[in-house]
PDB file of C-alpha atoms in Angstrom:
ATOM      1  CA  MET B   1      51.856 118.846 103.402  1.00 46.00           C
ATOM      2  CA  LEU B   2      55.039 116.366 104.166  1.00 46.00           C
ATOM      3  CA  LYS B   3      54.370 115.694 107.148  1.00 48.00           C
ATOM      4  CA  LYS B   4      50.732 114.382 106.380  1.00 51.00           C
ATOM      5  CA  LEU B   5      51.961 112.909 103.332  1.00 47.00           C
ATOM      6  CA  LEU B   6      54.252 111.165 105.484  1.00 48.00           C
ATOM      7  CA  LYS B   7      51.363 110.046 107.356  1.00 52.00           C
ATOM      8  CA  LEU B   8      49.598 108.963 104.377  1.00 49.00           C
ATOM      9  CA  ALA B   9      52.594 106.901 103.086  1.00 48.00           C
ATOM     10  CA  GLN B  10      52.751 105.268 106.430  1.00 49.00           C
ATOM     11  CA  LYS B  11      48.926 104.197 106.492  1.00 49.00           C
ATOM     12  CA  ASP B  12      48.861 102.855 103.214  1.00 44.00           C
ATOM     13  CA  LEU B  13      52.063 100.461 103.311  1.00 41.00           C
ATOM     14  CA  TYR B  14      50.327  99.023 106.246  1.00 33.00           C
ATOM     15  CA  VAL B  15      46.700  98.287 103.710  1.00 33.00           C
ATOM     16  CA  GLN B  16      47.468  98.433 100.515  1.00 40.00           C
ATOM     17  CA  ALA B  17      50.862  97.159  99.397  1.00 41.00           C
ATOM     18  CA  VAL B  18      51.554  98.101  95.874  1.00 46.00           C
ATOM     19  CA  SER B  19      50.037 101.565  96.023  1.00 48.00           C
ATOM     20  CA  ILE B  20      53.395 102.624  98.821  1.00 52.00           C
ATOM     21  CA  PHE B  21      55.820 102.664  95.517  1.00 54.00           C
ATOM     22  CA  ALA B  22      53.686 105.698  94.389  1.00 57.00           C
ATOM     23  CA  ILE B  23      53.949 107.395  97.510  1.00 56.00           C
ATOM     24  CA  LEU B  24      57.175 106.942  97.852  1.00 59.00           C
ATOM     25  CA  LEU B  25      57.719 108.530  94.666  1.00 61.00           C
ATOM     26  CA  SER B  26      55.777 111.840  96.056  1.00 61.00           C
ATOM     27  CA  VAL B  27      57.312 111.519  99.039  1.00 62.00           C
ATOM     28  CA  THR B  28      60.854 112.224  97.462  1.00 64.00           C
ATOM     29  CA  VAL B  29      59.972 115.101  94.836  1.00 61.00           C
ATOM     30  CA  VAL B  30      58.091 117.075  97.508  1.00 59.00           C
ATOM     31  CA  ALA B  31      61.202 116.655  99.677  1.00 61.00           C
ATOM     32  CA  VAL B  32      63.333 117.182  97.311  1.00 58.00           C
ATOM     33  CA  ALA B  33      61.690 120.360  96.219  1.00 58.00           C
ATOM     34  CA  TYR B  34      61.889 121.154  99.365  1.00 58.00           C
ATOM     35  CA  ILE B  35      65.164 121.445  99.874  1.00 60.00           C
ATOM     36  CA  LYS B  36      65.376 123.059  96.831  1.00 56.00           C
ATOM     37  CA  THR B  37      63.368 125.684  98.015  1.00 58.00           C
ATOM     38  CA  THR B  38      64.855 126.935 101.371  1.00 59.00           C
ATOM     39  CA  ALA B  39      68.377 126.572  99.607  1.00 57.00           C
ATOM     40  CA  ASN B  40      67.200 129.424  97.744  1.00 56.00           C
ATOM     41  CA  ASP B  41      65.721 131.025 100.478  1.00 55.00           C
ATOM     42  CA  LYS B  42      69.180 131.324 102.508  1.00 51.00           C
ATOM     43  CA  ASN B  43      71.152 131.974  98.784  1.00 48.00           C
ATOM     44  CA  VAL B  44      72.590 129.177  98.660  1.00 42.00           C
ATOM     45  CA  ASP B  45      74.163 128.318  95.140  1.00 42.00           C
ATOM     46  CA  ASN B  46      71.713 124.664  94.221  1.00 39.00           C
ATOM     47  CA  THR B  47      72.366 124.575  90.366  1.00 39.00           C
ATOM     48  CA  ASN B  48      71.843 121.148  89.664  1.00 41.00           C
ATOM     49  CA  THR B  49      72.513 119.740  85.545  1.00 35.00           C
ATOM     50  CA  SER B  50      69.037 119.366  84.414  1.00 38.00           C
ATOM     51  CA  TYR B  51      67.399 115.477  83.620  1.00 38.00           C
ATOM     52  CA  ASN B  52      66.942 114.828  79.909  1.00 39.00           C
ATOM     53  CA  TYR B  53      64.577 112.474  80.225  1.00 38.00           C
ATOM     54  CA  GLU B  54      64.006 109.278  77.241  1.00 40.00           C
ATOM     55  CA  THR B  55      64.521 106.246  78.403  1.00 42.00           C
ATOM     56  CA  LEU B  56      65.256 103.849  81.307  1.00 45.00           C
ATOM     57  CA  PRO B  57      68.319 101.913  80.613  1.00 43.00           C
ATOM     58  CA  GLN B  58      68.037  97.867  80.750  1.00 47.00           C
ATOM     59  CA  GLN B  59      68.441  97.406  84.265  1.00 45.00           C
ATOM     60  CA  THR B  60      69.703  94.045  85.949  1.00 40.00           C
ATOM     61  CA  GLN B  61      67.067  92.264  86.855  1.00 41.00           C
ATOM     62  CA  PHE B  62      66.922  91.954  90.812  1.00 35.00           C
ATOM     63  CA  SER B  63      67.604  88.206  91.866  1.00 36.00           C
ATOM     64  CA  THR B  64      64.332  85.988  93.508  1.00 33.00           C
ATOM     65  CA  ASN B  65      65.645  83.898  94.521  1.00 34.00           C
ATOM     66  CA  SER B  66      65.561  83.306  98.075  1.00 32.00           C
ATOM     67  CA  ALA B  67      64.882  80.071 100.882  1.00 29.00           C
ATOM     68  CA  ILE B  68      61.376  78.837 101.183  1.00 27.00           C
ATOM     69  CA  VAL B  69      59.685  78.846 104.294  1.00 30.00           C
ATOM     70  CA  ALA B  70      58.087  76.177 105.695  1.00 31.00           C
ATOM     71  CA  PRO B  71      53.816  76.312 105.446  1.00 33.00           C
ATOM     72  CA  LEU B  72      52.327  76.211 108.370  1.00 32.00           C
ATOM     73  CA  ASP B  73      51.271  72.732 109.583  1.00 33.00           C
ATOM     74  CA  THR B  74      47.272  73.041 110.047  1.00 30.00           C
ATOM     75  CA  THR B  75      44.585  70.540 109.290  1.00 32.00           C
ATOM     76  CA  LEU B  76      42.333  71.611 106.585  1.00 33.00           C
ATOM     77  CA  PRO B  77      39.222  73.753 108.795  1.00 33.00           C
ATOM     78  CA  GLN B  78      36.691  72.300 106.399  1.00 35.00           C
ATOM     79  CA  THR B  79      35.879  68.840 104.578  1.00 32.00           C
ATOM     80  CA  ALA B  80      36.996  69.732 100.257  1.00 37.00           C
ATOM     81  CA  ALA B  81      36.717  67.378  97.641  1.00 37.00           C
ATOM     82  CA  PRO B  82      40.321  66.705  96.507  1.00 38.00           C
ATOM     83  CA  ASN B  83      41.414  68.387  93.437  1.00 45.00           C
ATOM     84  CA  ALA B  84      41.487  66.651  90.178  1.00 41.00           C
ATOM     85  CA  GLY B  85      44.746  66.429  89.153  1.00 50.00           C
ATOM     86  CA  TRP B  86      46.716  66.958  92.510  1.00 57.00           C
ATOM     87  CA  GLN B  87      46.059  63.797  94.316  1.00 49.00           C
ATOM     88  CA  ASN B  88      48.451  61.236  93.355  1.00 37.00           C
ATOM     89  CA  THR B  89      48.639  62.394  90.459  1.00 42.00           C
ATOM     90  CA  PRO B  90      51.827  64.989  90.557  1.00 41.00           C
ATOM     91  CA  GLY B  91      53.293  64.593  86.943  1.00 44.00           C
ATOM     92  CA  THR B  92      56.238  62.679  85.537  1.00 43.00           C
ATOM     93  CA  PRO B  93      59.454  63.446  87.201  1.00 44.00           C
ATOM     94  CA  GLN B  94      62.659  64.395  85.749  1.00 45.00           C
ATOM     95  CA  GLN B  95      65.564  62.633  87.446  1.00 40.00           C
ATOM     96  CA  GLN B  96      67.656  65.254  89.563  1.00 41.00           C
ATOM     97  CA  THR B  97      69.778  65.175  92.581  1.00 38.00           C
ATOM     98  CA  PRO B  98      68.370  66.785  95.296  1.00 39.00           C
ATOM     99  CA  ASN B  99      68.992  69.441  97.566  1.00 45.00           C
ATOM    100  CA  ALA B 100      68.001  72.153 100.298  1.00 43.00           C
ATOM    101  CA  ASN B 101      65.214  74.287  98.448  1.00 49.00           C
ATOM    102  CA  GLN B 102      63.656  71.114  96.603  1.00 48.00           C
ATOM    103  CA  GLY B 103      62.456  67.954  96.941  1.00 48.00           C
ATOM    104  CA  SER B 104      63.670  64.656  94.590  1.00 54.00           C
ATOM    105  CA  SER B 105      61.174  64.770  92.139  1.00 86.00           C
ATOM    106  CA  VAL B 106      61.537  68.078  89.562  1.00 94.00           C
ATOM    107  CA  TYR B 107      58.419  68.328  87.336  1.00 96.00           C
ATOM    108  CA  SER B 108      58.383  67.619  83.364  1.00 96.00           C
ATOM    109  CA  TRP B 109      55.475  70.193  83.323  1.00 97.00           C
ATOM    110  CA  SER B 110      55.024  72.750  80.495  1.00 97.00           C
ATOM    111  CA  THR B 111      54.974  76.235  81.493  1.00 98.00           C
ATOM    112  CA  GLN B 112      51.125  76.072  80.375  1.00 98.00           C
ATOM    113  CA  GLU B 113      50.304  73.029  82.609  1.00 98.00           C
ATOM    114  CA  ILE B 114      52.341  74.698  85.118  1.00 98.00           C
ATOM    115  CA  LEU B 115      50.018  77.878  84.621  1.00 98.00           C
ATOM    116  CA  SER B 116      46.820  76.464  84.600  1.00 98.00           C
ATOM    117  CA  LYS B 117      47.241  74.638  87.837  1.00 98.00           C
ATOM    118  CA  MET B 118      49.233  77.830  89.518  1.00 98.00           C
ATOM    119  CA  THR B 119      46.071  79.481  88.303  1.00 98.00           C
ATOM    120  CA  ALA B 120      43.138  77.019  89.948  1.00 98.00           C
ATOM    121  CA  ALA B 121      44.818  76.773  92.729  1.00 98.00           C
ATOM    122  CA  ILE B 122      44.908  80.497  93.443  1.00 97.00           C
ATOM    123  CA  ASN B 123      41.128  81.512  92.389  1.00 96.00           C
ATOM    124  CA  GLN B 124      39.926  78.080  94.201  1.00 96.00           C
ATOM    125  CA  THR B 125      41.769  79.592  97.843  1.00 96.00           C
ATOM    126  CA  LYS B 126      40.447  83.297  96.655  1.00 94.00           C
ATOM    127  CA  ALA B 127      37.482  82.014  96.583  1.00 94.00           C
ATOM    128  CA  TYR B 128      37.949  79.733 100.062  1.00 94.00           C
ATOM    129  CA  LYS B 129      34.179  79.841 101.855  1.00 91.00           C
ATOM    130  CA  GLY B 130      34.457  80.012 105.926  1.00 91.00           C
ATOM    131  CA  ASN B 131      36.273  81.748 108.817  1.00 95.00           C
ATOM    132  CA  LEU B 132      40.329  81.296 108.472  1.00 95.00           C
ATOM    133  CA  ALA B 133      43.313  83.105 110.239  1.00 96.00           C
ATOM    134  CA  VAL B 134      46.138  84.108 108.089  1.00 96.00           C
ATOM    135  CA  HIS B 135      49.319  85.251 108.422  1.00 96.00           C
ATOM    136  CA  HIS B 136      50.863  88.354 106.561  1.00 94.00           C
ATOM    137  CA  SER B 137      53.655  90.196 105.911  1.00 92.00           C
ATOM    138  CA  GLU B 138      55.276  92.455 103.048  1.00 89.00           C
ATOM    139  CA  SER B 139      58.269  94.499 102.839  1.00 88.00           C
ATOM    140  CA  PHE B 140      60.210  97.140 100.702  1.00 85.00           C
ATOM    141  CA  THR B 141      63.354  98.585  99.568  1.00 85.00           C
ATOM    142  CA  ALA B 142      63.718 101.291  97.816  1.00 82.00           C
ATOM    143  CA  ASN B 143      67.185 103.106  96.922  1.00 87.00           C
ATOM    144  CA  ILE B 144      66.646 106.628  95.389  1.00 87.00           C
ATOM    145  CA  THR B 145      69.823 107.011  93.050  1.00 89.00           C
ATOM    146  CA  GLU B 146      69.654 110.121  91.332  1.00 88.00           C
ATOM    147  CA  CYS B 147      67.021 113.288  92.065  1.00 83.00           C
ATOM    148  CA  THR B 148      66.631 116.970  92.172  1.00 81.00           C
ATOM    149  CA  GLY B 149      69.060 118.653  94.853  1.00 78.00           C
ATOM    150  CA  GLY B 150      72.167 116.409  93.949  1.00 81.00           C
ATOM    151  CA  ALA B 151      73.709 114.575  96.569  1.00 83.00           C
ATOM    152  CA  ILE B 152      72.350 116.442  99.434  1.00 81.00           C
ATOM    153  CA  GLY B 153      68.527 115.635  98.022  1.00 78.00           C
ATOM    154  CA  GLN B 154      69.421 111.942  97.683  1.00 83.00           C
ATOM    155  CA  ARG B 155      70.478 112.342 101.193  1.00 83.00           C
ATOM    156  CA  VAL B 156      67.458 113.279 102.775  1.00 80.00           C
ATOM    157  CA  ALA B 157      65.003 111.864 100.650  1.00 78.00           C
ATOM    158  CA  ASN B 158      66.471 108.108 101.261  1.00 81.00           C
ATOM    159  CA  SER B 159      65.824 109.301 105.311  1.00 81.00           C
ATOM    160  CA  LEU B 160      62.635 110.257 104.527  1.00 75.00           C
ATOM    161  CA  VAL B 161      62.233 106.670 102.565  1.00 75.00           C
ATOM    162  CA  GLY B 162      63.353 104.984 105.350  1.00 76.00           C
ATOM    163  CA  ALA B 163      61.463 106.403 107.564  1.00 74.00           C
ATOM    164  CA  VAL B 164      57.941 105.746 105.884  1.00 71.00           C
ATOM    165  CA  VAL B 165      59.034 102.659 104.705  1.00 74.00           C
ATOM    166  CA  LYS B 166      58.473  99.770 107.187  1.00 78.00           C
ATOM    167  CA  PRO B 167      57.975  95.926 106.779  1.00 86.00           C
ATOM    168  CA  THR B 168      54.375  94.429 108.528  1.00 86.00           C
ATOM    169  CA  ASP B 169      53.155  91.389 110.072  1.00 91.00           C
ATOM    170  CA  GLN B 170      49.981  90.824 111.191  1.00 90.00           C
ATOM    171  CA  THR B 171      47.043  87.765 111.529  1.00 94.00           C
ATOM    172  CA  LEU B 172      44.248  88.322 109.382  1.00 94.00           C
ATOM    173  CA  ASN B 173      41.241  87.193 109.803  1.00 95.00           C
ATOM    174  CA  PHE B 174      38.915  86.079 107.084  1.00 95.00           C
ATOM    175  CA  ALA B 175      35.519  85.045 106.749  1.00 93.00           C
ATOM    176  CA  ASN B 176      34.357  84.276 102.606  1.00 90.00           C
ATOM    177  CA  GLY B 177      38.040  85.527 101.394  1.00 90.00           C
ATOM    178  CA  THR B 178      37.817  88.481 102.591  1.00 92.00           C
ATOM    179  CA  ALA B 179      38.953  90.669 105.625  1.00 92.00           C
ATOM    180  CA  LEU B 180      38.855  94.153 107.163  1.00 87.00           C
ATOM    181  CA  THR B 181      42.781  95.222 107.971  1.00 79.00           C
ATOM    182  CA  ASP B 182      43.219  97.577 111.168  1.00 73.00           C
ATOM    183  CA  GLU B 183      42.541 100.622 109.607  1.00 71.00           C
ATOM    184  CA  GLY B 184      39.040  99.485 108.199  1.00 78.00           C
ATOM    185  CA  GLU B 185      40.295  98.890 104.446  1.00 80.00           C
ATOM    186  CA  THR B 186      38.766  95.369 102.708  1.00 87.00           C
ATOM    187  CA  THR B 187      41.449  92.597 101.698  1.00 87.00           C
ATOM    188  CA  GLN B 188      41.394  89.261  99.893  1.00 89.00           C
ATOM    189  CA  ILE B 189      43.320  86.413 100.124  1.00 93.00           C
ATOM    190  CA  LEU B 190      46.776  86.805  98.242  1.00 94.00           C
ATOM    191  CA  LEU B 191      46.813  88.602  95.165  1.00 90.00           C
ATOM    192  CA  PRO B 192      45.775  90.265  93.044  1.00 89.00           C
ATOM    193  CA  LYS B 193      43.815  92.036  95.444  1.00 80.00           C
ATOM    194  CA  ASN B 194      41.135  93.104  92.754  1.00 75.00           C
ATOM    195  CA  GLY B 195      39.554  90.662  90.536  1.00 81.00           C
ATOM    196  CA  GLN B 196      41.051  87.020  89.711  1.00 90.00           C
ATOM    197  CA  PHE B 197      44.079  85.491  88.902  1.00 95.00           C
ATOM    198  CA  SER B 198      44.325  85.706  85.411  1.00 96.00           C
ATOM    199  CA  LEU B 199      47.725  85.589  84.066  1.00 97.00           C
ATOM    200  CA  SER B 200      48.496  84.110  80.638  1.00 97.00           C
ATOM    201  CA  SER B 201      51.528  82.029  79.295  1.00 97.00           C
ATOM    202  CA  ALA B 202      52.463  85.424  77.330  1.00 97.00           C
ATOM    203  CA  GLY B 203      53.196  87.031  80.696  1.00 98.00           C
ATOM    204  CA  ILE B 204      56.178  84.835  81.715  1.00 98.00           C
ATOM    205  CA  LYS B 205      59.274  84.210  81.293  1.00 98.00           C
ATOM    206  CA  SER B 206      60.237  81.188  83.128  1.00 98.00           C
ATOM    207  CA  ALA B 207      58.579  78.742  84.929  1.00 98.00           C
ATOM    208  CA  LYS B 208      59.025  75.373  87.527  1.00 97.00           C
ATOM    209  CA  ALA B 209      57.859  73.043  89.546  1.00 98.00           C
ATOM    210  CA  TYR B 210      58.623  70.377  92.152  1.00 97.00           C
ATOM    211  CA  GLN B 211      57.112  67.889  95.391  1.00 96.00           C
ATOM    212  CA  GLU B 212      57.960  69.393  98.887  1.00 95.00           C
ATOM    213  CA  GLY B 213      56.948  67.025 101.214  1.00 94.00           C
ATOM    214  CA  ASP B 214      53.878  66.554 100.825  1.00 95.00           C
ATOM    215  CA  LYS B 215      53.009  70.234  99.013  1.00 97.00           C
ATOM    216  CA  THR B 216      53.631  70.973  94.699  1.00 98.00           C
ATOM    217  CA  VAL B 217      55.700  74.093  94.561  1.00 98.00           C
ATOM    218  CA  LEU B 218      54.919  76.046  91.486  1.00 98.00           C
ATOM    219  CA  VAL B 219      57.078  78.792  90.566  1.00 98.00           C
ATOM    220  CA  VAL B 220      56.208  81.379  87.791  1.00 98.00           C
ATOM    221  CA  THR B 221      58.711  84.423  86.864  1.00 98.00           C
ATOM    222  CA  LEU B 222      57.188  86.805  84.532  1.00 98.00           C
ATOM    223  CA  VAL B 223      58.211  89.295  81.765  1.00 98.00           C
ATOM    224  CA  GLN B 224      59.889  92.729  81.826  1.00 98.00           C
ATOM    225  CA  GLU B 225      57.017  95.457  81.486  1.00 97.00           C
ATOM    226  CA  ASN B 226      57.938  99.412  80.952  1.00 96.00           C
ATOM    227  CA  VAL B 227      55.181 101.058  81.484  1.00 94.00           C
ATOM    228  CA  ASN B 228      54.171 104.855  82.198  1.00 90.00           C
ATOM    229  CA  GLU B 229      52.964 106.229  85.026  1.00 84.00           C
ATOM    230  CA  LYS B 230      49.244 106.294  83.748  1.00 86.00           C
ATOM    231  CA  THR B 231      49.121 102.607  82.009  1.00 91.00           C
ATOM    232  CA  VAL B 232      48.654  99.318  83.519  1.00 90.00           C
ATOM    233  CA  PRO B 233      50.811  96.816  83.247  1.00 93.00           C
ATOM    234  CA  GLN B 234      49.446  93.893  81.526  1.00 95.00           C
ATOM    235  CA  HIS B 235      50.618  90.866  83.126  1.00 96.00           C
ATOM    236  CA  ASN B 236      51.612  92.297  86.125  1.00 94.00           C
ATOM    237  CA  ALA B 237      47.785  93.554  86.965  1.00 92.00           C
ATOM    238  CA  LYS B 238      46.465  89.864  86.085  1.00 94.00           C
ATOM    239  CA  GLY B 239      49.445  88.244  88.673  1.00 94.00           C
ATOM    240  CA  VAL B 240      50.903  90.480  91.266  1.00 92.00           C
ATOM    241  CA  GLY B 241      49.186  94.020  90.724  1.00 87.00           C
ATOM    242  CA  TYR B 242      50.875  97.124  90.297  1.00 86.00           C
ATOM    243  CA  LEU B 243      51.690 100.798  91.062  1.00 81.00           C
ATOM    244  CA  ASP B 244      48.264 101.981  90.552  1.00 77.00           C
ATOM    245  CA  VAL B 245      49.309 105.594  90.962  1.00 73.00           C
ATOM    246  CA  ALA B 246      45.694 107.051  90.013  1.00 70.00           C
ATOM    247  CA  SER B 247      44.347 105.312  93.145  1.00 67.00           C
ATOM    248  CA  VAL B 248      46.695 107.485  95.424  1.00 67.00           C
ATOM    249  CA  ASP B 249      45.391 110.963  97.079  1.00 65.00           C
ATOM    250  CA  LEU B 250      48.667 112.779  96.319  1.00 68.00           C
ATOM    251  CA  MET B 251      47.881 115.957  98.368  1.00 66.00           C
ATOM    252  CA  GLY B 252      48.547 118.096  95.648  1.00 72.00           C
ATOM    253  CA  MET B 253      51.062 116.772  93.948  1.00 73.00           C
ATOM    254  CA  THR B 254      50.909 116.585  89.807  1.00 80.00           C
ATOM    255  CA  ILE B 255      52.909 113.270  88.731  1.00 82.00           C
ATOM    256  CA  THR B 256      53.773 114.800  85.125  1.00 84.00           C
ATOM    257  CA  ASN B 257      55.778 112.200  84.014  1.00 86.00           C
ATOM    258  CA  GLY B 258      57.613 109.070  84.675  1.00 86.00           C
ATOM    259  CA  GLU B 259      58.275 105.663  83.479  1.00 90.00           C
ATOM    260  CA  ILE B 260      58.279 102.417  85.163  1.00 90.00           C
ATOM    261  CA  GLN B 261      59.717  98.862  84.638  1.00 94.00           C
ATOM    262  CA  TYR B 262      58.435  96.130  86.299  1.00 95.00           C
ATOM    263  CA  LEU B 263      61.841  93.928  85.821  1.00 96.00           C
ATOM    264  CA  GLY B 264      60.695  90.262  86.521  1.00 97.00           C
ATOM    265  CA  SER B 265      57.977  89.776  89.162  1.00 96.00           C
ATOM    266  CA  SER B 266      58.257  86.170  90.582  1.00 97.00           C
ATOM    267  CA  ILE B 267      55.053  84.101  92.134  1.00 98.00           C
ATOM    268  CA  MET B 268      55.779  81.370  94.390  1.00 98.00           C
ATOM    269  CA  ILE B 269      53.006  78.994  95.976  1.00 98.00           C
ATOM    270  CA  LYS B 270      52.632  75.775  97.720  1.00 98.00           C
ATOM    271  CA  VAL B 271      49.502  73.520  96.977  1.00 98.00           C
ATOM    272  CA  ASN B 272      48.335  70.919  99.301  1.00 98.00           C
ATOM    273  CA  GLN B 273      46.818  67.787  97.799  1.00 96.00           C
ATOM    274  CA  ALA B 274      42.804  69.547  97.855  1.00 97.00           C
ATOM    275  CA  GLY B 275      44.132  71.804  96.006  1.00 98.00           C
ATOM    276  CA  TYR B 276      44.773  75.160  97.933  1.00 98.00           C
ATOM    277  CA  VAL B 277      47.200  77.477  98.614  1.00 98.00           C
ATOM    278  CA  THR B 278      49.234  77.266 101.599  1.00 98.00           C
ATOM    279  CA  TYR B 279      52.179  79.048 101.210  1.00 98.00           C
ATOM    280  CA  ALA B 280      52.725  82.274  98.725  1.00 98.00           C
ATOM    281  CA  LYS B 281      55.432  85.028  98.207  1.00 97.00           C
ATOM    282  CA  TYR B 282      55.092  87.137  95.748  1.00 95.00           C
ATOM    283  CA  THR B 283      58.279  89.684  94.822  1.00 94.00           C
ATOM    284  CA  ILE B 284      58.419  92.557  92.522  1.00 93.00           C
ATOM    285  CA  PRO B 285      61.108  94.505  91.832  1.00 93.00           C
ATOM    286  CA  LEU B 286      61.318  98.274  89.682  1.00 91.00           C
ATOM    287  CA  HIS B 287      62.749 100.605  88.380  1.00 92.00           C
ATOM    288  CA  VAL B 288      61.321 103.719  88.610  1.00 89.00           C
ATOM    289  CA  TYR B 289      61.758 107.578  86.901  1.00 89.00           C
ATOM    290  CA  GLY B 290      59.251 110.612  88.057  1.00 85.00           C
ATOM    291  CA  GLU B 291      58.923 113.719  87.432  1.00 86.00           C
ATOM    292  CA  GLY B 292      56.235 115.407  90.015  1.00 81.00           C
ATOM    293  CA  ALA B 293      55.219 119.071  90.374  1.00 80.00           C
ATOM    294  CA  ARG B 294      53.023 121.014  93.027  1.00 76.00           C
ATOM    295  CA  GLY B 295      52.383 124.737  92.612  1.00 78.00           C
ATOM    296  CA  SER B 296      55.626 126.580  91.456  1.00 77.00           C
ATOM    297  CA  LEU B 297      57.753 123.458  92.911  1.00 76.00           C
ATOM    298  CA  SER B 298      59.037 120.968  90.735  1.00 79.00           C
ATOM    299  CA  GLY B 299      61.476 117.540  90.656  1.00 81.00           C
ATOM    300  CA  TYR B 300      62.299 114.387  89.843  1.00 86.00           C
ATOM    301  CA  ALA B 301      63.742 111.335  90.926  1.00 86.00           C
ATOM    302  CA  VAL B 302      65.224 107.967  90.005  1.00 89.00           C
ATOM    303  CA  PHE B 303      64.982 104.695  92.568  1.00 87.00           C
ATOM    304  CA  ASP B 304      64.995 101.407  92.340  1.00 91.00           C
ATOM    305  CA  GLY B 305      63.054  98.694  94.703  1.00 87.00           C
ATOM    306  CA  GLU B 306      61.330  95.719  95.097  1.00 90.00           C
ATOM    307  CA  GLN B 307      58.045  94.448  96.805  1.00 89.00           C
ATOM    308  CA  THR B 308      57.714  90.987  99.001  1.00 92.00           C
ATOM    309  CA  GLU B 309      54.573  90.189 100.353  1.00 93.00           C
ATOM    310  CA  ILE B 310      53.860  86.381 101.886  1.00 96.00           C
ATOM    311  CA  TRP B 311      51.043  84.667 103.061  1.00 97.00           C
ATOM    312  CA  GLU B 312      50.852  81.571 104.772  1.00 98.00           C
ATOM    313  CA  LEU B 313      47.499  80.016 105.151  1.00 97.00           C
ATOM    314  CA  PRO B 314      46.191  76.971 107.342  1.00 96.00           C
ATOM    315  CA  LEU B 315      44.819  74.961 104.819  1.00 95.00           C
TER     316      LEU B 315
END
């Protein structure tokens, strides 16, 4: 069963980034439960202090500052009318000292103005008609900080996570906004993978906008959301996606209890003068507690993780 779950996890990381969180939790619980059972069979004292689950403590927010990757230097593959509000009307700049990551113009747009421009650009790009070769990469880091089986269980579980979690880098050929991956799964341009981008200002903690060459850069950081394993986070679901436990085949594993902290997901996009996204980076930092069972076996795990996804589009 563990081998099948590992194989599924490797496949799912390639075709569905967000679901890997649920799979990782399941791998962890199964692995440490297996260790516990093996230790008992060998009459090894594997006593572990029970974990009293209440509410996870507030976690330090992951840093989402990173170097900005230059967008693809290509031309628009089809004629598109310029989007009003982008070409020649970049907004009122504030006077600031330029730095390596930002252009000389930092715009004094409100959070709602930045969100409106981001929503228009993302949804216009998701609705792109025509053929498009898009570069897409994603990675996930995870560290199990506590689990059934004590220190031995933690080492083995982290080794399993290291075996499962591999970065992916691929070029997808889109037609009318969707593409088939090598696994035969249908995916959409940009996030969220299902439906339109519909984030509201209530879900935004901070926002900024600035000019970088001929592109407008828009950045938002979402508010923290704490949910259980059965609850959809209101704001992350509308902007970057979420840990969808229900969509994953856990192969007989049942997640019996849990809490997921979305610590402040971030979205950074670059928009050309025609209103299309040419580069997007999504970062989703998490802190997760979960309890799971399969038959007579049970276990728990706590881990910190961060999902990063990058799209580069020749628009």
